[in-house]
XYZ file of C-alpha atoms in Angstrom:
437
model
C 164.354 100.587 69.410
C 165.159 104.105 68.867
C 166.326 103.688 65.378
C 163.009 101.935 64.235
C 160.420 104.747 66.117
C 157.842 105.166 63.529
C 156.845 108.245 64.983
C 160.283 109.635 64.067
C 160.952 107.905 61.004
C 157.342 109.087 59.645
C 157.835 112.606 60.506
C 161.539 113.044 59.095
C 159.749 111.976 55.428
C 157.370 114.582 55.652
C 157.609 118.474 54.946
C 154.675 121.156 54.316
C 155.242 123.820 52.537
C 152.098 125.968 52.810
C 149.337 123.414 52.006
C 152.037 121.545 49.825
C 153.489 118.149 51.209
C 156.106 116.708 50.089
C 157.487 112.995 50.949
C 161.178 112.597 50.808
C 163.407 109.832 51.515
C 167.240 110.394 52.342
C 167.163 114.343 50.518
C 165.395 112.897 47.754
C 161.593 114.013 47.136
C 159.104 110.834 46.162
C 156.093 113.143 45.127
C 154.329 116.010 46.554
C 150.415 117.313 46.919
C 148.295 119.626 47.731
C 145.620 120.155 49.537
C 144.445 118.137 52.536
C 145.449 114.765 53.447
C 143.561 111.296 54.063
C 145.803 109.088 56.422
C 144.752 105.801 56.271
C 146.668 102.640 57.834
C 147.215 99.001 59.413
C 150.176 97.733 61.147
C 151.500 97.318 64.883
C 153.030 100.743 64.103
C 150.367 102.189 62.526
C 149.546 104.471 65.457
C 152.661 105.443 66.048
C 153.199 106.178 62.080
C 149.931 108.319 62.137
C 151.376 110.450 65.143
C 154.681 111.359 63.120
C 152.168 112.460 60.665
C 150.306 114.966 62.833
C 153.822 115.660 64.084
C 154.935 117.010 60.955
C 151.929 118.402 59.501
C 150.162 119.443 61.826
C 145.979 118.752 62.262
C 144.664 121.340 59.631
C 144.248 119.270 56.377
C 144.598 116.256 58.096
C 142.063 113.290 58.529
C 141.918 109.795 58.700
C 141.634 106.460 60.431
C 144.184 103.818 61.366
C 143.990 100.087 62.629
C 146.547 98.680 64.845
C 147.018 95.558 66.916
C 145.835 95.178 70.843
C 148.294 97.248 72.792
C 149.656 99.201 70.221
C 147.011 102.747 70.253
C 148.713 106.111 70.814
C 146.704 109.392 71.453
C 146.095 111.066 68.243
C 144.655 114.423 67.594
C 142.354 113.842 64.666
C 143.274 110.680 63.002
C 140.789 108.052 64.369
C 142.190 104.526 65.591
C 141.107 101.444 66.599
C 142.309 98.432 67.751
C 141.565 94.762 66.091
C 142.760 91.384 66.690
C 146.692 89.703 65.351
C 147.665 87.423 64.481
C 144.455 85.851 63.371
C 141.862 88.337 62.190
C 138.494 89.034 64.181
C 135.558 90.931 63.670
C 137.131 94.765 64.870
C 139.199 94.222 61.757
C 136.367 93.634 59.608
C 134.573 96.732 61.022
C 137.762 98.895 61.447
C 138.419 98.254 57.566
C 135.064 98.989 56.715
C 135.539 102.276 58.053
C 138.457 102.741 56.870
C 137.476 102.053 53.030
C 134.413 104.450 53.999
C 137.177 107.375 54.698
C 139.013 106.277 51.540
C 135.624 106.595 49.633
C 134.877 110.133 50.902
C 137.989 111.755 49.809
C 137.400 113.500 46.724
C 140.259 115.998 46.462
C 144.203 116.331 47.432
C 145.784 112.822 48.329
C 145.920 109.705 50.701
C 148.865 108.642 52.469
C 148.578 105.025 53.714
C 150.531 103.384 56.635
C 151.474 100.590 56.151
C 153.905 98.049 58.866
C 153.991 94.547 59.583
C 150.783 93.161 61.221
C 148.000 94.610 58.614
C 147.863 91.503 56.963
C 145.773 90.416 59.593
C 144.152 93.936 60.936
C 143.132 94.702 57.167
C 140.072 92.497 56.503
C 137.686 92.247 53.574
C 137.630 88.634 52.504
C 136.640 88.855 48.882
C 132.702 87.852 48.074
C 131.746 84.650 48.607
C 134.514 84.486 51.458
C 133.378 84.921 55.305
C 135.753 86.163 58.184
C 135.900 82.725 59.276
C 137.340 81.034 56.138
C 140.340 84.245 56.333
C 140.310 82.809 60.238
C 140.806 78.975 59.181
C 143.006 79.795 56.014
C 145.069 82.232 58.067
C 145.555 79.684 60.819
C 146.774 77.172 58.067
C 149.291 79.024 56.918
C 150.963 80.118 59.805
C 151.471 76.347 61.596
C 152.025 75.088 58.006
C 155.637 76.783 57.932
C 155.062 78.738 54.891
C 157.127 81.935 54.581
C 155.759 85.118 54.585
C 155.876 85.877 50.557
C 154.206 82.450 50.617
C 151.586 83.413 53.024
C 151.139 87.163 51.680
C 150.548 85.319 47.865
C 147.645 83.334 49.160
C 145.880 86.245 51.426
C 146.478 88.598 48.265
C 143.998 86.704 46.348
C 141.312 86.161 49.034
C 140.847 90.092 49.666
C 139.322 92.933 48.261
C 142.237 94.990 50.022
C 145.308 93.864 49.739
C 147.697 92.881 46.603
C 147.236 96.910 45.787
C 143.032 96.129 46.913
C 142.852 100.107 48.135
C 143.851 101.598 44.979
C 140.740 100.504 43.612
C 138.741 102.160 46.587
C 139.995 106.036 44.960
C 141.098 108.120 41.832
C 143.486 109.881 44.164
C 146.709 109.976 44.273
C 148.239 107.367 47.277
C 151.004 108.287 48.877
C 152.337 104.861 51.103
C 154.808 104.940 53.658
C 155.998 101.512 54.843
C 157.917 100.170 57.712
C 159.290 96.747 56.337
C 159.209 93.149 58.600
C 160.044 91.399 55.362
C 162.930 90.288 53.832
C 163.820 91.555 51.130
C 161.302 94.793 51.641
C 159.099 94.209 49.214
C 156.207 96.898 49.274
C 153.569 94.275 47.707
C 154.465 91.942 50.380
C 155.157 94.067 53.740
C 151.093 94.077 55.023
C 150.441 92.004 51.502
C 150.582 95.471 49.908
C 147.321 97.225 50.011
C 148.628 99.534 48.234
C 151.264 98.258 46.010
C 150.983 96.231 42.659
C 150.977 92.568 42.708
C 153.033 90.332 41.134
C 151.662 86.702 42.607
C 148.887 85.148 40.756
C 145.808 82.440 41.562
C 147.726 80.126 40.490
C 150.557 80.382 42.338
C 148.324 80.811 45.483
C 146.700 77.587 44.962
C 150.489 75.865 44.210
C 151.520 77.000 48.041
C 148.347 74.963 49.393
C 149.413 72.385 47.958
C 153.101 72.681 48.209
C 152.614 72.647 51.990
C 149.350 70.114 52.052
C 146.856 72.305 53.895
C 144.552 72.929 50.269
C 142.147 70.345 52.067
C 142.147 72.016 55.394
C 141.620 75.162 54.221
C 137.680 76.040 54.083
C 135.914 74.867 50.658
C 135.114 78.182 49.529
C 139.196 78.966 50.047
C 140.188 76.138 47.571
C 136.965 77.148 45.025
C 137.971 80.370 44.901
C 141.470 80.044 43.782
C 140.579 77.591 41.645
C 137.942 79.823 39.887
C 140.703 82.267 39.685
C 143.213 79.977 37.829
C 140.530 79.104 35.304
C 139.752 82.998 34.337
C 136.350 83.236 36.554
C 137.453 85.314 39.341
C 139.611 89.320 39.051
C 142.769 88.928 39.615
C 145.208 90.528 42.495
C 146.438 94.691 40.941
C 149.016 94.277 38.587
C 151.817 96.833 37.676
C 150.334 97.561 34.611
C 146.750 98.450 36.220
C 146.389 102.537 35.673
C 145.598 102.339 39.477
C 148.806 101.414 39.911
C 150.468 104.234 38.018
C 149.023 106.993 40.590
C 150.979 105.105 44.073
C 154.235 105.629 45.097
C 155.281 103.161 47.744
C 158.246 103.840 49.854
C 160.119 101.741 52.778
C 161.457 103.846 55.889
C 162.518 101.795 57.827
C 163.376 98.331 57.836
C 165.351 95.299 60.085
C 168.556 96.900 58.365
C 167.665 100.122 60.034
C 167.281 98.460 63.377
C 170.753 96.356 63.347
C 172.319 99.487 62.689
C 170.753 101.025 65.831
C 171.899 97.951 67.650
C 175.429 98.388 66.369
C 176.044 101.969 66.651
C 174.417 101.794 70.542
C 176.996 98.099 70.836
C 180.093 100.170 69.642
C 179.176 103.282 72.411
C 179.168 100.612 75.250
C 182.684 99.319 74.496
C 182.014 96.113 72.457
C 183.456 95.239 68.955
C 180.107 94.929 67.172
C 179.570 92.821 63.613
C 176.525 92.574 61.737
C 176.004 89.036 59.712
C 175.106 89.827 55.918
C 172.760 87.438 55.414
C 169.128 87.523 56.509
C 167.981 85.003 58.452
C 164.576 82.669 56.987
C 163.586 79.571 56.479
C 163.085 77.118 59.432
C 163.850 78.004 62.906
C 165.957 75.001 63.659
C 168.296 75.310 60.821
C 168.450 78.735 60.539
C 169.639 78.126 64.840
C 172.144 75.633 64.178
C 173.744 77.901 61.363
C 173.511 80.655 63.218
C 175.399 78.594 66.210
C 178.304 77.429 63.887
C 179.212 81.185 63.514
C 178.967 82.107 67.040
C 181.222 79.098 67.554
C 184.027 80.216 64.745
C 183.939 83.289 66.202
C 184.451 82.110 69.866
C 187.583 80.178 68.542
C 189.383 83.906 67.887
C 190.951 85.532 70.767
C 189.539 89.012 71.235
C 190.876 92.326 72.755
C 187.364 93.065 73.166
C 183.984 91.585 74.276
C 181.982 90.711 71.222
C 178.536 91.432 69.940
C 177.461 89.429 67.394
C 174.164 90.714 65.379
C 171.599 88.917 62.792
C 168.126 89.634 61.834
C 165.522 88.029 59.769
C 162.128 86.247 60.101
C 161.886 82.531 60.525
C 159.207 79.901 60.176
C 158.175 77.330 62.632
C 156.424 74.225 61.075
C 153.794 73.375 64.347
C 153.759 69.936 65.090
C 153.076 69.760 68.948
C 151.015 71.012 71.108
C 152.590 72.933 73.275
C 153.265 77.253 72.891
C 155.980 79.096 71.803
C 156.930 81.314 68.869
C 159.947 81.304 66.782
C 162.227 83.611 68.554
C 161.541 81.169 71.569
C 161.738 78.110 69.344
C 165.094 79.489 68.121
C 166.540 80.203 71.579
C 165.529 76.361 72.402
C 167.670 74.971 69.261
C 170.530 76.671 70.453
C 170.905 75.392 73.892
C 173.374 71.874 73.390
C 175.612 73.747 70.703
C 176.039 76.727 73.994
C 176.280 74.233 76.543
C 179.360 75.270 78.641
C 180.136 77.931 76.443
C 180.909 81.631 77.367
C 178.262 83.230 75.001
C 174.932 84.746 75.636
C 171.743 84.533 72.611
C 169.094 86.839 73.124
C 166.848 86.348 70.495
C 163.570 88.587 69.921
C 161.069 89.882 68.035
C 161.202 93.940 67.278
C 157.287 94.256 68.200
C 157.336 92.550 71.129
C 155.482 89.909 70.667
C 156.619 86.090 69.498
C 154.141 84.340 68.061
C 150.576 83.552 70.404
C 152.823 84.520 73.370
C 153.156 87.729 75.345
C 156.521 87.675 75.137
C 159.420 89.122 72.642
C 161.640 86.252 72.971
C 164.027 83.930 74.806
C 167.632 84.388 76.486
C 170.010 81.121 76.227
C 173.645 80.932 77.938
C 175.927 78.045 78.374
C 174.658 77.384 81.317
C 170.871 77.279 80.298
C 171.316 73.063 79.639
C 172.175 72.270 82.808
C 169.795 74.664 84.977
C 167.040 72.807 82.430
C 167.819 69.559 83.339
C 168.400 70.369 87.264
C 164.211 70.600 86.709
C 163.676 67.776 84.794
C 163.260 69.984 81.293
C 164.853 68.321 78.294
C 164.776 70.439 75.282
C 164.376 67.592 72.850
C 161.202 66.988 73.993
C 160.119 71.052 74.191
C 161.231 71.265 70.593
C 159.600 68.000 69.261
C 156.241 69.886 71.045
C 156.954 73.209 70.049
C 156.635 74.393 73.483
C 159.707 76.799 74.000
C 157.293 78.931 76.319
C 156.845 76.828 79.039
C 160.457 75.774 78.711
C 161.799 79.056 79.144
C 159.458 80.599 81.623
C 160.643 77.400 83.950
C 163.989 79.400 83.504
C 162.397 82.914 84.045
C 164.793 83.389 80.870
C 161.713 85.082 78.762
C 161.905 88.611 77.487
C 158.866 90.706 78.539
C 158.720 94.000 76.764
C 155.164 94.164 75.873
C 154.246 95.536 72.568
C 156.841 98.147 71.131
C 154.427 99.660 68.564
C 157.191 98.585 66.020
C 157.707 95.854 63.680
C 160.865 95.210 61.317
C 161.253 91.447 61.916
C 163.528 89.848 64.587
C 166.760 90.677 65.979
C 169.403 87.833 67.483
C 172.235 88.798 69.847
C 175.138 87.062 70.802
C 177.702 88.216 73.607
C 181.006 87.126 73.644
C 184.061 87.242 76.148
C 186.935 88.526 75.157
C 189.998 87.206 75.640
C 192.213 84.279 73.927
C 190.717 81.273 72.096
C 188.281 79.887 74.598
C 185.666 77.515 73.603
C 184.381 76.960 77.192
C 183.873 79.240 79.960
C 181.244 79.020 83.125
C 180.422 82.558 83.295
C 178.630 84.064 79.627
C 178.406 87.609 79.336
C 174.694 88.897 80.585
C 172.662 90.992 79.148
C 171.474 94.650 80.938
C 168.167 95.233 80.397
């Protein structure tokens, strides 16, 4: 996870020059300021984001206050942190984004930079007025067993906070520097945290059409649904829009992303002696069928004869529709839909999520070999049956085939790897590659 440190990639954007800054991506400068800095933040890597800030620039000038998920606090030197609860919200959030709009409010001279990563949808909260922390609970629980994508999901919490969909840039007249580490596709700064800080596109209306596109407008909380419906019909402000003056004084830029990450994981395959690919195209949309495409290639692939072992890379973020009972998450789920089309076949899918943490689980993901059918079925597990329940955790941990990492204070979406023999066309082998971990 070297390539996606945030500590790293933070501090290689930054330079001070006296009691200049300047932010610069790839040789390129973004914008500079002077005077001192307010870091403010949300993400699993937030912490880890506000150390490559102290890093870099040192403590004089510096202040701030971050919010990051359970697990994920570094030491800092003078930027405050907290912990709050992902991914539903919970009442540190509230209180840690009070105090973080409280820091915001105090600055009256130089410039914020904001940290932004992939969890601060649900560690920034400040449901909009009438809204309580327990309709963002309920809604936010809706959306993420409804199998709603995360543009989809980001559109609707954009419109039910007074912080994201570019919220904090109504909270100063500074300038707001934001550095983001992407777990979207597509790295769109107004979704990646649902854009605190970034301009917003979505509207009401489209808000209320995912509800309803997915059938959860009833089970969201009352207020919810009145809400967005006040908001289609003119009553309620909308979401920061690009041609807000707020917006005209941020500059958002993405340092990292699951790109940066696959490349990591190819340059470090290459080094060990494997021929390494990376497939183009991102992986979203349900869990099953974004599986069973992703097992057609491995088996195409597993038809050519090799001179070399092959490692076989993808990344993305998929979406798990619950209807079951049981607990999983959709690197685990993914691992499970994979298992009859690698029955008997010499290839190895680990498949995991970059922060360490799949879903409600404490785990990053699942392995699955071509042997991981019949060991299943020597204890009487049938995977239909897991899948149809949505309970790829207990299915794996009968297999002790779970990966246990714990949280990586990262977050760039999800990373699947497939190992391949080498050799001549071979469709079935008893002994897959294994992973070293």
């Amino acid at each position: 996870m070297a390539a996606v440190d945030p500590t790293r990639l933070v501090a290689r954007c930054l330079r001070r020059e006296g009691e200049t800054v300047h932010l610069e991506v790839d040789g390129r400068e973004l914008t500079r300021w002077t005077g001192p800095t307010a870091v403010i933040g949300a993400g699993k890597a937030a912490a880890r984001m506000a150390a490559g800030c102290e890093l870099t620039l040192g403590t004089a000038g510096l202040r701030g206050r971050v919010v990051t998920a359970d697990g994920c606090a570094v030491p800092l030197q003078v930027i405050a942190t907290e912990e709050a609860g992902h991914p539903l919200p919970d009442r540190r959030g509230l209180a840690a984004t009070r105090r973080i709009i409280d820091c915001l409010s105090a600055a009256s001279n130089g410039a914020v930079l904001c940290l932004v990563s992939g969890g601060a949808s649900s560690l920034l909260v400040s449901p909009r007025p009438p809204l309580t922390l327990d309709d963002k609970i309920a809604t936010t629980r809706a959306l993420l067993e409804c199998g709603a994508n995360i543009g989809e999901v980001s559109a609707v919490r954009k419109h039910l906070s007074a912080v994201k969909g570019g919220g904090l840039l109504r909270q100063t007249v500074l300038p707001v520097a934001a550095v983001l580490l992407s777990d979207v596709p597509g790295d769109d700064p107004s979704t990646i945290g649902s854009g605190p800080a970034a301009p917003d596109r979505t509207t009401f209306a489209e808000a209320l059409a995912i509800l309803n596109r997915y059938g959860v407008v009833d089970r969201v909380p009352l207020a919810v649904a009145d809400l967005l419906r006040r908001g289609v019909a003119g009553q309620a402000e909308e979401s920061l829009k690009p041609d807000d003056a707020a917006a005209a004084r941020a500059v958002n830029t993405v340092i990292g992303s699951n790109r940066t990450a696959l490349d990591g994981a190819l340059r470090a395959a290459r080094a060990d002696g494997w021929d390494a690919d990376v497939d183009p195209e991102v992986m979203v949309g349900d869990t099953t069928a974004a599986a069973e495409v992703f097992g057609d290639r491995i088996l195409e692939r597993l038809g050519r004869p090799r001179a070399r072992p092959l490692c076989l890379l993808a990344g993305g973020e998929t979406t798990v529709r619950v209807r079951g009972t049981g607990r999983g998450g959709r690197n685990q789920e993914f691992a499970l839909a994979l298992i009859e089309t690698l029955a008997g076949r010499p290839v190895t899918v680990l498949s995991a999520g970059t922060d360490g943490i799949d879903g409600p689980t404490p785990v990053a993901g699942a392995y699955v070999d071509g042997t991981s059918l019949e060991r299943a079925r020597a204890r009487g597990l049938e995977p239909t049956t897991a899948l149809a329940n949505n309970d790829s955790h207990t299915f794996f941990a009968a297999l002790d085939d779970l990966l246990i990492t714990g949280p990586t204070g990262t977050n760039v979406m999800d990373i699947k790897i497939a190992l391949l023999p080498a050799g001549p066309a071979c469709l079935e082998c008893p002994s897959p590659p294994r992973f070293q971990v």
